[in-house]
C-alpha positions as a LaTeX table, in Angstrom:
\begin{tabular}{lrrr}
\hline
Residue & $x$ (\AA) & $y$ (\AA) & $z$ (\AA) \\
\hline
Unk1 & $-118.01$ & 13.88 & $-64.26$ \\
Unk2 & $-116.30$ & 13.61 & $-67.57$ \\
Unk3 & $-112.61$ & 12.80 & $-67.82$ \\
Unk4 & $-111.82$ & 16.48 & $-68.74$ \\
Unk5 & $-113.78$ & 17.63 & $-65.65$ \\
Unk6 & $-111.94$ & 15.25 & $-63.40$ \\
Unk7 & $-108.54$ & 16.39 & $-64.85$ \\
Unk8 & $-109.50$ & 20.09 & $-64.23$ \\
Unk9 & $-110.69$ & 19.24 & $-60.69$ \\
Unk10 & $-107.52$ & 17.41 & $-59.87$ \\
Unk11 & $-105.39$ & 20.30 & $-61.30$ \\
Unk12 & $-107.35$ & 22.85 & $-59.21$ \\
Unk13 & $-106.74$ & 20.74 & $-56.08$ \\
Unk14 & $-103.08$ & 20.35 & $-56.81$ \\
Unk15 & $-102.68$ & 24.21 & $-57.42$ \\
Unk16 & $-104.69$ & 25.00 & $-54.18$ \\
Unk17 & $-102.37$ & 22.57 & $-52.24$ \\
Unk18 & $-99.24$ & 23.94 & $-53.80$ \\
Unk19 & $-100.30$ & 27.52 & $-53.18$ \\
Unk20 & $-100.90$ & 26.81 & $-49.40$ \\
Unk21 & $-97.59$ & 25.11 & $-49.09$ \\
Unk22 & $-95.44$ & 27.43 & $-50.98$ \\
Unk23 & $-97.08$ & 30.90 & $-50.39$ \\
Unk24 & $-95.76$ & 31.31 & $-46.79$ \\
Unk25 & $-92.23$ & 30.86 & $-47.97$ \\
Unk26 & $-92.71$ & 33.52 & $-50.70$ \\
Unk27 & $-94.51$ & 36.03 & $-48.36$ \\
Unk28 & $-92.02$ & 35.46 & $-45.41$ \\
Unk29 & $-88.69$ & 34.68 & $-46.92$ \\
Unk30 & $-85.78$ & 33.48 & $-44.74$ \\
Unk31 & $-83.43$ & 36.05 & $-43.29$ \\
Unk32 & $-86.26$ & 38.49 & $-42.56$ \\
Unk33 & $-87.83$ & 38.74 & $-39.19$ \\
Unk34 & $-91.32$ & 37.19 & $-38.82$ \\
Unk35 & $-94.03$ & 39.87 & $-38.25$ \\
Unk36 & $-95.41$ & 40.15 & $-34.78$ \\
Unk37 & $-98.89$ & 39.45 & $-35.84$ \\
Unk38 & $-97.89$ & 36.14 & $-37.37$ \\
Unk39 & $-96.10$ & 35.16 & $-34.19$ \\
Unk40 & $-99.21$ & 36.18 & $-32.18$ \\
Unk41 & $-101.44$ & 34.06 & $-34.46$ \\
Unk42 & $-99.06$ & 31.15 & $-34.02$ \\
Unk43 & $-99.40$ & 31.45 & $-30.34$ \\
Unk44 & $-103.12$ & 31.85 & $-29.98$ \\
Unk45 & $-104.64$ & 29.90 & $-32.96$ \\
Unk46 & $-103.94$ & 26.34 & $-31.68$ \\
Unk47 & $-105.76$ & 26.95 & $-28.43$ \\
Unk48 & $-108.61$ & 28.67 & $-30.32$ \\
Unk49 & $-108.94$ & 25.70 & $-32.70$ \\
Unk50 & $-108.99$ & 23.18 & $-29.79$ \\
Unk51 & $-111.57$ & 25.40 & $-28.04$ \\
Unk52 & $-113.81$ & 25.37 & $-31.09$ \\
Unk53 & $-113.40$ & 21.57 & $-31.45$ \\
Unk54 & $-114.42$ & 21.07 & $-27.82$ \\
Unk55 & $-117.48$ & 23.30 & $-28.18$ \\
Unk56 & $-118.48$ & 21.69 & $-31.35$ \\
Unk57 & $-118.09$ & 18.22 & $-29.78$ \\
Unk58 & $-120.16$ & 19.13 & $-26.71$ \\
Unk59 & $-122.87$ & 21.31 & $-28.28$ \\
Unk60 & $-125.34$ & 18.53 & $-28.63$ \\
Unk61 & $-125.23$ & 17.20 & $-25.14$ \\
Unk62 & $-128.80$ & 16.61 & $-23.77$ \\
Unk63 & $-128.65$ & 16.92 & $-20.00$ \\
Unk64 & $-132.13$ & 15.54 & $-19.77$ \\
Unk65 & $-131.44$ & 12.30 & $-21.66$ \\
Unk66 & $-130.92$ & 8.99 & $-19.84$ \\
Unk67 & $-127.04$ & 9.44 & $-19.71$ \\
Unk68 & $-127.24$ & 13.14 & $-18.73$ \\
Unk69 & $-124.08$ & 13.85 & $-20.77$ \\
Unk70 & $-121.97$ & 11.57 & $-18.57$ \\
Unk71 & $-120.09$ & 9.71 & $-21.45$ \\
Unk72 & $-119.02$ & 13.09 & $-22.98$ \\
Unk73 & $-117.85$ & 14.49 & $-19.61$ \\
Unk74 & $-115.79$ & 11.47 & $-18.55$ \\
Unk75 & $-114.22$ & 11.36 & $-21.97$ \\
Unk76 & $-113.32$ & 15.03 & $-21.76$ \\
Unk77 & $-111.93$ & 14.48 & $-18.28$ \\
Unk78 & $-109.82$ & 11.55 & $-19.53$ \\
Unk79 & $-108.49$ & 13.53 & $-22.46$ \\
Unk80 & $-107.48$ & 16.43 & $-20.16$ \\
Unk81 & $-105.91$ & 14.15 & $-17.60$ \\
Unk82 & $-104.04$ & 12.13 & $-20.09$ \\
Unk83 & $-102.68$ & 15.19 & $-21.87$ \\
Unk84 & $-101.51$ & 16.81 & $-18.66$ \\
Unk85 & $-99.89$ & 13.56 & $-17.57$ \\
Unk86 & $-98.26$ & 12.27 & $-20.80$ \\
Unk87 & $-98.18$ & 15.45 & $-22.93$ \\
Unk88 & $-99.14$ & 13.32 & $-25.94$ \\
Unk89 & $-101.94$ & 14.65 & $-27.96$ \\
Unk90 & $-102.45$ & 11.64 & $-30.05$ \\
Unk91 & $-102.67$ & 9.38 & $-27.04$ \\
Unk92 & $-105.12$ & 11.75 & $-25.36$ \\
Unk93 & $-107.46$ & 12.12 & $-28.27$ \\
Unk94 & $-107.39$ & 8.49 & $-29.18$ \\
Unk95 & $-108.05$ & 7.28 & $-25.68$ \\
Unk96 & $-110.87$ & 9.79 & $-25.15$ \\
Unk97 & $-112.50$ & 8.82 & $-28.49$ \\
Unk98 & $-112.20$ & 5.09 & $-27.74$ \\
Unk99 & $-113.52$ & 5.65 & $-24.16$ \\
Unk100 & $-116.53$ & 7.61 & $-25.53$ \\
Unk101 & $-117.33$ & 5.07 & $-28.10$ \\
Unk102 & $-117.28$ & 2.36 & $-25.28$ \\
Unk103 & $-119.46$ & 4.44 & $-22.97$ \\
Unk104 & $-122.16$ & 5.37 & $-25.38$ \\
Unk105 & $-122.92$ & 1.63 & $-26.02$ \\
Unk106 & $-124.11$ & 1.19 & $-22.47$ \\
\hline
\end{tabular}
């Protein structure tokens, strides 16, 4: 890339980031009630995103391989258990990832 192309690319990224940050405040100004569909999306989208991530993470499990998907299932169980126990998403995901990385080495 030339210098001018790099500058244009950075400008486009900055404008895109600024638009996604400021546009909600322009569309939904303070003092006006939030539309019902936005509240609905705020309620259902986090669970839908987590569901998509779980499906994406588990889609390539081969039950006929030597481990039979055991590292993945144990890691998912640890993530669920830790999240229900500690209610800390970072801790749950980090522990599950570390456990999975340890289990696939054996």
